[in-house]
Amino acid sequence: MKGANQTAVTEYVLLGTHKHCNLEVLLSVFCLGIDSMNVLGNALLIGLNVLHPHLHNPMYFFLSNLSLMDICGTSSFVPLMLVNFLETQRTISFPGCALQMYLTLALGSTECLLLAVMAYDHYVAICQPLRYPELMSGQTCMRMAVLSWGTGFVNSLLQSILVWRLPFCGHNVINHFFCEILAVLKLACGDISLNALALMVATAVLTLAPLLLICLSYLFILVAILRVPSAAGRHKAFSTCSAHLTMVVVFYGTISFMYFKPKAKDPNMDKIVTLFYGVVTLSLNPIIYSLRNAEVKTAVLPLLRGGLLSRKASHCYCCPLPLSAGIG
């Protein structure tokens, strides 16, 4: 049965919003613009973090990881989706669909973990500044990043194995823009209770647990900030956290809206909301950090003038901030 399942379906049809051609034209233009902004903005952030010595610290190391993940996330499905908007037959091969589902799920899980790691970095910088060089050493940063990426990809591998072992009975029409795991599961003609359980456990461990850690970190941060005697010190600490906190609110706010909103009468609306989450949310990170972070804005100007290209990166990439800049 499993062997027949693998050979019977060689490609899948992605419906998208095929009955609304005008809507797809608007979506294609919108997604192309947003994806271009996402790639350019996140690539700029990575370039700044590599070239600017003042950004060689744990916070921007993790931000570079997040930017790389955002580029990979949209690149895993947006290019093919844009091509399908222009094609009459919207198909994707079985290996392509399996890879697309694997990457989108893995990168989504990794983002949750990276946001939690960044919250911990802010907690250490503000609540334990004297131990910051010890707790956030270069080796520790690298281990945290590898653990975040590794956990996300291992979880996605497990979920993918559980999905593709199911019988699909020749069903190959996916009612979505891309191979999203829940849309693929709807094609299965067997028992998916194990898949539902595995997804529920993964959601609790990789989505809710990081959110709890983020909330606890900011609770301790808030208590520490309120103890700072000077208004300037409190403002500096708040400004340090504002960009990351905005990212967390946007990320988890979008997820909450997706899964807790009333089911739309038009099924296309649910697909468009998922598309908004996958494309727009990932593209907001460079905008948020550019507008909310003074160090990034300061680093952009000399880069635009070409001054950074001749500057040597004399610091280790993940070396900690000086104690005086631990919360800056």
Coordinates of N, CA and C in Angstrom, one line a residue, residues 74-282:
T74 N 10.5 32.3 2.8 CA 9.7 32.7 1.7 C 10.2 32.1 0.4
S75 N 11.5 31.9 0.3 CA 12.0 31.3 -0.9 C 11.6 29.8 -1.1
S76 N 11.2 29.2 -0.1 CA 10.8 27.8 -0.2 C 9.4 27.6 -0.9
F77 N 8.6 28.7 -1.0 CA 7.3 28.5 -1.7 C 6.9 29.6 -2.6
V78 N 7.4 30.9 -2.3 CA 6.9 32.0 -3.1 C 7.2 31.9 -4.6
P79 N 8.5 31.6 -5.0 CA 8.8 31.6 -6.4 C 7.9 30.6 -7.2
L80 N 7.7 29.4 -6.7 CA 6.8 28.5 -7.4 C 5.4 28.9 -7.4
M81 N 5.0 29.6 -6.3 CA 3.6 30.1 -6.2 C 3.4 31.2 -7.3
L82 N 4.4 32.0 -7.5 CA 4.2 33.1 -8.5 C 4.2 32.5 -9.9
V83 N 4.9 31.5 -10.1 CA 4.9 30.8 -11.4 C 3.5 30.2 -11.7
N84 N 3.0 29.6 -10.6 CA 1.7 28.9 -10.7 C 0.6 29.9 -11.0
F85 N 0.7 31.1 -10.5 CA -0.3 32.2 -10.7 C -0.4 32.5 -12.2
L86 N 0.7 32.2 -13.0 CA 0.7 32.5 -14.4 C 0.4 31.3 -15.3
E87 N 0.3 30.1 -14.6 CA 0.1 28.9 -15.4 C -1.3 28.4 -15.3
T88 N -1.8 27.8 -16.4 CA -3.1 27.2 -16.4 C -3.1 25.9 -15.5
Q89 N -2.1 25.1 -15.6 CA -2.0 23.9 -14.8 C -1.0 24.1 -13.7
R90 N -1.5 24.2 -12.5 CA -0.6 24.5 -11.3 C -0.2 23.2 -10.7
T91 N 0.9 22.7 -11.0 CA 1.4 21.4 -10.5 C 2.7 21.5 -9.8
I92 N 3.0 20.6 -8.9 CA 4.3 20.5 -8.2 C 4.6 19.0 -8.1
S93 N 5.8 18.6 -8.3 CA 6.2 17.2 -8.3 C 6.1 16.7 -6.8
F94 N 6.0 15.3 -6.7 CA 5.9 14.8 -5.4 C 7.1 15.1 -4.5
P95 N 8.4 15.0 -5.1 CA 9.6 15.4 -4.3 C 9.5 16.9 -3.9
G96 N 9.1 17.7 -4.9 CA 9.0 19.1 -4.6 C 8.0 19.5 -3.5
C97 N 6.9 18.8 -3.6 CA 5.9 19.0 -2.5 C 6.4 18.6 -1.2
A98 N 7.0 17.4 -1.1 CA 7.6 16.9 0.1 C 8.6 17.9 0.7
L99 N 9.5 18.4 -0.2 CA 10.5 19.3 0.3 C 9.9 20.6 0.7
Q100 N 8.9 21.1 0.0 CA 8.3 22.4 0.4 C 7.6 22.3 1.7
M101 N 6.9 21.2 2.0 CA 6.2 21.0 3.3 C 7.3 20.9 4.4
Y102 N 8.3 20.2 4.1 CA 9.4 20.0 5.1 C 10.0 21.3 5.5
L103 N 10.4 22.1 4.5 CA 11.1 23.4 4.8 C 10.2 24.4 5.5
T104 N 8.9 24.5 5.0 CA 8.0 25.5 5.6 C 7.8 25.2 7.1
L105 N 7.6 23.9 7.4 CA 7.3 23.5 8.8 C 8.6 23.7 9.6
A106 N 9.7 23.3 9.1 CA 11.0 23.4 9.8 C 11.4 24.8 10.1
L107 N 11.2 25.7 9.2 CA 11.6 27.1 9.4 C 10.6 27.8 10.3
G108 N 9.4 27.4 10.3 CA 8.4 28.0 11.2 C 8.7 27.6 12.6
S109 N 9.1 26.4 12.9 CA 9.4 25.9 14.2 C 10.7 26.6 14.7
T110 N 11.7 26.7 13.8 CA 12.9 27.4 14.1 C 12.7 28.8 14.5
E111 N 11.8 29.5 13.9 CA 11.6 30.9 14.2 C 11.1 31.1 15.7
C112 N 10.2 30.2 16.1 CA 9.7 30.2 17.5 C 10.9 30.1 18.5
L113 N 11.8 29.2 18.2 CA 12.9 28.9 19.1 C 13.9 30.1 19.1
L114 N 14.2 30.6 17.9 CA 15.1 31.8 17.8 C 14.5 33.0 18.6
L115 N 13.2 33.2 18.5 CA 12.6 34.3 19.2 C 12.8 34.1 20.7
A116 N 12.7 32.9 21.2 CA 12.8 32.6 22.6 C 14.3 32.8 23.0
V117 N 15.2 32.4 22.2 CA 16.7 32.6 22.5 C 17.0 34.1 22.5
M118 N 16.4 34.8 21.6 CA 16.7 36.3 21.6 C 16.1 36.9 22.9
A119 N 15.0 36.4 23.4 CA 14.4 37.0 24.6 C 15.3 36.6 25.8
Y120 N 15.9 35.4 25.8 CA 16.8 35.1 26.9 C 18.1 36.0 26.8
D121 N 18.5 36.3 25.6 CA 19.7 37.2 25.5 C 19.4 38.6 26.1
H122 N 18.2 39.1 25.8 CA 17.8 40.4 26.4 C 17.7 40.3 27.9
Y123 N 17.2 39.1 28.4 CA 17.1 38.9 29.9 C 18.5 39.0 30.5
V124 N 19.4 38.3 30.0 CA 20.8 38.2 30.5 C 21.4 39.6 30.5
A125 N 21.2 40.3 29.3 CA 21.9 41.6 29.2 C 21.4 42.6 30.2
I126 N 20.1 42.6 30.5 CA 19.5 43.6 31.4 C 19.4 43.1 32.9
C127 N 19.1 41.9 33.1 CA 19.0 41.4 34.5 C 20.3 40.9 35.1
Q128 N 21.2 40.4 34.3 CA 22.5 39.9 34.8 C 23.7 40.4 33.9
P129 N 23.8 41.7 33.9 CA 24.8 42.3 33.0 C 26.3 41.9 33.3
L130 N 26.6 41.7 34.6 CA 27.9 41.3 35.0 C 28.3 39.9 34.5
R131 N 27.3 39.1 34.3 CA 27.6 37.7 33.9 C 27.3 37.5 32.4
Y132 N 27.0 38.6 31.7 CA 26.7 38.6 30.3 C 27.8 37.9 29.4
P133 N 29.1 38.3 29.6 CA 30.2 37.7 28.8 C 30.3 36.2 29.1
E134 N 30.0 35.8 30.3 CA 30.1 34.4 30.6 C 28.9 33.6 30.1
L135 N 27.7 34.1 30.3 CA 26.5 33.4 29.8 C 26.3 33.4 28.3
M136 N 26.7 34.5 27.7 CA 26.4 34.6 26.2 C 27.8 34.7 25.5
S137 N 28.6 33.7 25.8 CA 29.9 33.6 25.1 C 29.7 33.2 23.6
G138 N 30.7 33.3 22.8 CA 30.6 32.9 21.4 C 30.2 31.5 21.2
Q139 N 30.8 30.6 22.0 CA 30.5 29.2 21.9 C 29.0 28.9 22.3
T140 N 28.6 29.6 23.4 CA 27.2 29.4 23.8 C 26.2 29.9 22.8
C141 N 26.5 31.0 22.2 CA 25.6 31.5 21.1 C 25.5 30.5 19.9
M142 N 26.6 30.0 19.5 CA 26.6 29.0 18.4 C 25.8 27.8 18.8
R143 N 26.0 27.3 20.0 CA 25.2 26.1 20.4 C 23.7 26.4 20.4
M144 N 23.3 27.5 20.9 CA 21.9 27.9 20.9 C 21.3 28.0 19.5
A145 N 22.1 28.6 18.6 CA 21.6 28.7 17.2 C 21.5 27.3 16.6
V146 N 22.5 26.4 16.8 CA 22.5 25.1 16.2 C 21.4 24.3 16.8
L147 N 21.1 24.4 18.1 CA 20.1 23.7 18.7 C 18.7 24.1 18.2
S148 N 18.5 25.4 18.0 CA 17.3 26.0 17.4 C 17.0 25.4 16.0
W149 N 18.0 25.5 15.2 CA 17.8 25.0 13.8 C 17.6 23.5 13.8
G150 N 18.5 22.8 14.6 CA 18.4 21.4 14.6 C 17.1 20.8 15.1
T151 N 16.6 21.5 16.1 CA 15.3 21.0 16.7 C 14.1 21.2 15.7
G152 N 14.1 22.4 15.1 CA 13.1 22.7 14.1 C 13.1 21.7 12.9
F153 N 14.3 21.4 12.4 CA 14.4 20.5 11.3 C 14.2 19.0 11.6
V154 N 14.6 18.6 12.8 CA 14.3 17.2 13.3 C 12.8 17.0 13.4
N155 N 12.1 18.0 14.1 CA 10.7 18.0 14.2 C 10.0 17.9 12.9
S156 N 10.4 18.7 11.9 CA 9.8 18.7 10.6 C 10.0 17.3 9.9
L157 N 11.2 16.7 10.1 CA 11.5 15.4 9.5 C 10.5 14.4 10.1
L158 N 10.3 14.4 11.4 CA 9.4 13.4 12.0 C 8.0 13.6 11.5
Q159 N 7.5 14.9 11.4 CA 6.1 15.2 10.9 C 6.0 14.7 9.5
S160 N 7.0 14.9 8.7 CA 7.0 14.6 7.3 C 6.9 13.1 7.1
I161 N 7.7 12.3 7.9 CA 7.6 10.9 7.8 C 6.2 10.4 8.2
L162 N 5.6 10.9 9.2 CA 4.3 10.5 9.6 C 3.3 10.8 8.5
V163 N 3.5 11.9 7.8 CA 2.5 12.3 6.8 C 2.6 11.4 5.6
W164 N 3.8 11.2 5.1 CA 4.0 10.5 3.8 C 3.9 8.9 3.9
R165 N 3.7 8.5 5.2 CA 3.5 7.0 5.4 C 2.0 6.7 5.2
L166 N 1.1 7.8 5.2 CA -0.3 7.6 5.0 C -0.7 7.2 3.6
P167 N -1.8 6.5 3.5 CA -2.3 6.2 2.1 C -3.1 7.5 1.6
F168 N -2.9 7.8 0.3 CA -3.6 8.9 -0.2 C -4.6 8.5 -1.3
C169 N -4.7 7.3 -1.7 CA -5.7 6.7 -2.6 C -5.7 7.5 -3.9
G170 N -4.6 8.0 -4.3 CA -4.6 8.8 -5.6 C -5.0 10.2 -5.5
H171 N -5.4 10.7 -4.4 CA -5.8 12.1 -4.2 C -4.6 13.0 -4.4
N172 N -4.7 14.0 -5.3 CA -3.5 14.8 -5.5 C -3.9 16.3 -5.7
V173 N -5.1 16.7 -5.3 CA -5.5 18.1 -5.5 C -5.4 18.8 -4.1
I174 N -4.4 19.7 -3.9 CA -4.2 20.4 -2.7 C -4.9 21.8 -2.8
N175 N -5.9 22.0 -1.9 CA -6.6 23.2 -1.9 C -5.9 24.3 -1.1
H176 N -4.7 24.7 -1.7 CA -3.9 25.7 -1.1 C -3.0 26.3 -2.1
F177 N -2.2 27.3 -1.7 CA -1.2 27.9 -2.6 C 0.1 27.1 -2.6
F178 N 0.4 26.4 -1.6 CA 1.6 25.6 -1.5 C 1.3 24.3 -0.6
C179 N 2.3 23.5 -0.5 CA 2.1 22.2 0.2 C 2.3 22.4 1.7
E180 N 1.2 22.9 2.3 CA 1.2 23.2 3.7 C 0.7 21.9 4.4
I181 N 1.2 21.5 5.5 CA 1.0 20.2 6.1 C -0.4 19.9 6.4
L182 N -1.2 20.8 6.9 CA -2.6 20.6 7.1 C -3.4 20.3 5.9
A183 N -3.0 21.1 4.8 CA -3.7 20.9 3.5 C -3.4 19.5 2.9
V184 N -2.1 19.1 3.1 CA -1.8 17.8 2.6 C -2.5 16.7 3.4
L185 N -2.6 16.8 4.7 CA -3.2 15.8 5.5 C -4.7 15.6 5.1
K186 N -5.3 16.6 4.6 CA -6.7 16.5 4.1 C -6.9 15.5 3.0
L187 N -5.8 15.2 2.3 CA -5.9 14.3 1.2 C -5.8 12.9 1.6
A188 N -5.4 12.6 2.8 CA -5.2 11.2 3.3 C -6.5 10.5 3.4
C189 N -6.5 9.2 3.1 CA -7.7 8.4 3.2 C -7.6 7.4 4.3
G190 N -6.6 7.6 5.2 CA -6.4 6.7 6.3 C -6.6 7.4 7.6
D191 N -6.2 6.8 8.7 CA -6.4 7.3 10.0 C -5.2 8.3 10.3
I192 N -5.6 9.6 10.6 CA -4.6 10.6 10.9 C -4.5 11.0 12.3
S193 N -5.0 10.2 13.2 CA -5.0 10.5 14.6 C -3.6 10.6 15.2
L194 N -2.7 9.8 14.7 CA -1.3 9.9 15.2 C -0.7 11.2 14.7
N195 N -1.0 11.6 13.5 CA -0.5 12.9 13.0 C -1.0 14.0 13.8
A196 N -2.3 14.0 14.1 CA -2.9 15.1 14.9 C -2.2 15.1 16.3
L197 N -2.0 14.0 16.9 CA -1.3 14.0 18.2 C 0.1 14.5 18.1
A198 N 0.9 14.1 17.1 CA 2.2 14.6 16.9 C 2.3 16.1 16.7
L199 N 1.3 16.6 15.9 CA 1.3 18.0 15.6 C 0.9 18.8 16.9
M200 N 0.0 18.2 17.7 CA -0.4 18.9 19.0 C 0.8 19.0 19.9
V201 N 1.5 17.9 20.1 CA 2.7 17.8 21.0 C 3.8 18.8 20.5
A202 N 4.0 18.8 19.1 CA 5.0 19.7 18.6 C 4.6 21.2 18.8
T203 N 3.3 21.5 18.6 CA 2.9 22.8 18.9 C 3.1 23.3 20.3
A204 N 2.8 22.4 21.2 CA 3.0 22.7 22.7 C 4.5 22.9 23.0
V205 N 5.3 22.1 22.4 CA 6.8 22.1 22.8 C 7.5 23.2 22.1
L206 N 7.2 23.4 20.8 CA 7.9 24.3 19.9 C 7.3 25.7 19.7
T207 N 6.0 25.8 20.1 CA 5.4 27.1 19.9 C 5.0 27.7 21.3
L208 N 4.2 27.0 22.1 CA 3.8 27.5 23.3 C 4.9 27.6 24.4
A209 N 5.7 26.6 24.4 CA 6.8 26.6 25.4 C 7.8 27.8 25.2
P210 N 8.2 28.1 23.9 CA 9.0 29.3 23.7 C 8.2 30.6 24.0
L211 N 6.9 30.6 23.8 CA 6.1 31.8 24.1 C 6.1 32.0 25.6
L212 N 6.0 30.9 26.4 CA 6.1 31.0 27.9 C 7.4 31.5 28.3
L213 N 8.5 31.0 27.7 CA 9.8 31.5 28.1 C 10.0 33.0 27.7
I214 N 9.5 33.4 26.6 CA 9.5 34.8 26.2 C 8.8 35.7 27.3
C215 N 7.6 35.3 27.7 CA 6.8 36.0 28.6 C 7.5 36.1 30.0
L216 N 8.1 35.0 30.4 CA 8.8 35.0 31.7 C 10.1 35.9 31.6
S217 N 10.8 35.9 30.5 CA 11.9 36.7 30.3 C 11.6 38.2 30.4
Y218 N 10.5 38.6 29.7 CA 10.1 40.0 29.8 C 9.4 40.4 31.1
L219 N 8.9 39.4 31.8 CA 8.4 39.7 33.2 C 9.6 40.1 34.1
F220 N 10.7 39.3 34.0 CA 11.9 39.7 34.8 C 12.5 40.9 34.3
I221 N 12.5 41.2 33.0 CA 13.1 42.4 32.4 C 12.3 43.6 32.9
L222 N 11.0 43.5 32.9 CA 10.1 44.6 33.4 C 10.4 45.0 34.8
V223 N 10.5 43.9 35.6 CA 10.8 44.2 37.1 C 12.2 44.9 37.2
A224 N 13.2 44.4 36.4 CA 14.5 45.0 36.5 C 14.5 46.4 36.0
I225 N 13.8 46.7 34.9 CA 13.7 48.1 34.4 C 13.1 49.0 35.4
L226 N 12.0 48.6 36.0 CA 11.4 49.5 37.0 C 12.2 49.8 38.2
R227 N 13.3 49.0 38.4 CA 14.2 49.3 39.5 C 15.3 50.3 39.1
V228 N 15.4 50.5 37.8 CA 16.5 51.5 37.4 C 16.1 52.9 37.8
P229 N 17.0 53.6 38.5 CA 16.6 54.9 39.1 C 16.4 56.0 38.1
S230 N 17.2 56.0 37.0 CA 17.2 57.1 36.1 C 16.2 56.8 35.0
A231 N 15.5 57.9 34.5 CA 14.6 57.8 33.4 C 15.4 57.4 32.1
A232 N 16.6 58.0 31.9 CA 17.4 57.7 30.7 C 17.8 56.2 30.7
G233 N 18.1 55.6 31.9 CA 18.4 54.2 31.9 C 17.2 53.3 31.6
R234 N 16.1 53.7 32.1 CA 14.9 52.9 31.8 C 14.5 53.0 30.3
H235 N 14.7 54.2 29.7 CA 14.4 54.4 28.3 C 15.4 53.5 27.4
K236 N 16.6 53.5 27.8 CA 17.6 52.7 27.1 C 17.3 51.2 27.1
A237 N 16.9 50.7 28.3 CA 16.5 49.3 28.4 C 15.3 49.0 27.6
F238 N 14.3 49.9 27.7 CA 13.1 49.6 26.9 C 13.3 49.6 25.4
S239 N 14.2 50.6 25.0 CA 14.5 50.6 23.5 C 15.2 49.4 23.1
T240 N 16.0 48.8 24.0 CA 16.8 47.6 23.6 C 15.8 46.5 23.3
C241 N 14.7 46.4 24.0 CA 13.7 45.3 23.8 C 12.6 45.5 22.8
S242 N 12.4 46.8 22.5 CA 11.2 47.1 21.7 C 11.1 46.4 20.4
A243 N 12.2 46.4 19.6 CA 12.2 45.7 18.3 C 11.8 44.3 18.4
H244 N 12.5 43.6 19.3 CA 12.2 42.1 19.5 C 10.8 41.9 20.0
L245 N 10.4 42.7 20.9 CA 9.0 42.5 21.5 C 8.0 42.8 20.4
T246 N 8.2 43.7 19.5 CA 7.3 44.0 18.4 C 7.3 42.8 17.4
M247 N 8.4 42.2 17.2 CA 8.5 41.0 16.3 C 7.7 39.8 17.0
V248 N 7.8 39.6 18.3 CA 7.1 38.6 19.0 C 5.6 38.8 18.9
V249 N 5.1 40.0 19.1 CA 3.7 40.4 19.0 C 3.2 40.1 17.6
V250 N 3.9 40.5 16.6 CA 3.5 40.3 15.2 C 3.4 38.8 14.9
F251 N 4.5 38.1 15.2 CA 4.5 36.7 14.9 C 3.4 35.9 15.6
Y252 N 3.4 36.0 16.9 CA 2.4 35.2 17.7 C 1.0 35.8 17.5
G253 N 0.8 37.1 17.2 CA -0.5 37.6 17.0 C -1.1 37.1 15.7
T254 N -0.2 37.0 14.7 CA -0.7 36.4 13.4 C -1.1 35.0 13.5
I255 N -0.3 34.2 14.2 CA -0.6 32.8 14.5 C -1.9 32.6 15.2
S256 N -2.1 33.4 16.3 CA -3.3 33.4 17.0 C -4.5 33.7 16.2
F257 N -4.4 34.7 15.3 CA -5.5 35.1 14.5 C -5.8 34.0 13.5
M258 N -4.8 33.3 13.0 CA -5.0 32.2 12.0 C -5.8 31.1 12.6
Y259 N -5.4 30.7 13.8 CA -6.0 29.5 14.4 C -7.2 29.7 15.3
F260 N -7.4 30.9 15.8 CA -8.5 31.2 16.7 C -9.6 32.0 16.2
K261 N -9.5 32.5 14.9 CA -10.5 33.3 14.3 C -11.7 32.4 13.9
P262 N -12.9 32.9 13.8 CA -14.0 32.1 13.3 C -13.7 31.6 11.9
K263 N -14.1 30.4 11.5 CA -13.9 29.9 10.2 C -14.6 30.8 9.2
A264 N -13.9 31.2 8.1 CA -14.5 32.1 7.1 C -15.5 31.3 6.2
K265 N -16.5 32.0 5.8 CA -17.5 31.4 4.9 C -16.9 31.1 3.5
D266 N -16.0 32.0 3.1 CA -15.3 31.7 1.9 C -13.9 31.1 2.2
P267 N -13.7 29.8 1.8 CA -12.4 29.1 2.1 C -11.2 29.8 1.6
N268 N -11.4 30.6 0.6 CA -10.2 31.4 0.0 C -9.6 32.3 1.0
M269 N -10.5 32.8 1.9 CA -10.0 33.8 2.9 C -9.0 33.1 3.9
D270 N -9.3 31.9 4.3 CA -8.4 31.2 5.1 C -7.0 31.0 4.5
K271 N -7.0 30.7 3.2 CA -5.8 30.5 2.4 C -5.0 31.8 2.3
I272 N -5.7 32.9 2.1 CA -5.1 34.2 2.0 C -4.5 34.7 3.3
V273 N -5.2 34.4 4.4 CA -4.6 34.7 5.8 C -3.3 33.9 6.0
T274 N -3.3 32.6 5.6 CA -2.1 31.8 5.7 C -1.0 32.4 4.9
L275 N -1.3 32.8 3.7 CA -0.4 33.4 2.8 C 0.2 34.7 3.4
F276 N -0.7 35.5 4.0 CA -0.2 36.7 4.6 C 0.8 36.4 5.7
Y277 N 0.5 35.4 6.5 CA 1.4 35.0 7.6 C 2.8 34.6 7.0
G278 N 2.7 33.8 5.9 CA 3.9 33.2 5.4 C 4.8 34.2 4.7
V279 N 4.2 35.2 4.0 CA 4.9 36.2 3.2 C 5.2 37.5 4.0
V280 N 4.1 38.1 4.5 CA 4.2 39.5 5.0 C 4.9 39.4 6.4
T281 N 4.5 38.5 7.3 CA 5.1 38.5 8.6 C 6.6 38.4 8.6
L282 N 7.1 37.5 7.7 CA 8.6 37.3 7.6 C 9.3 38.5 7.0

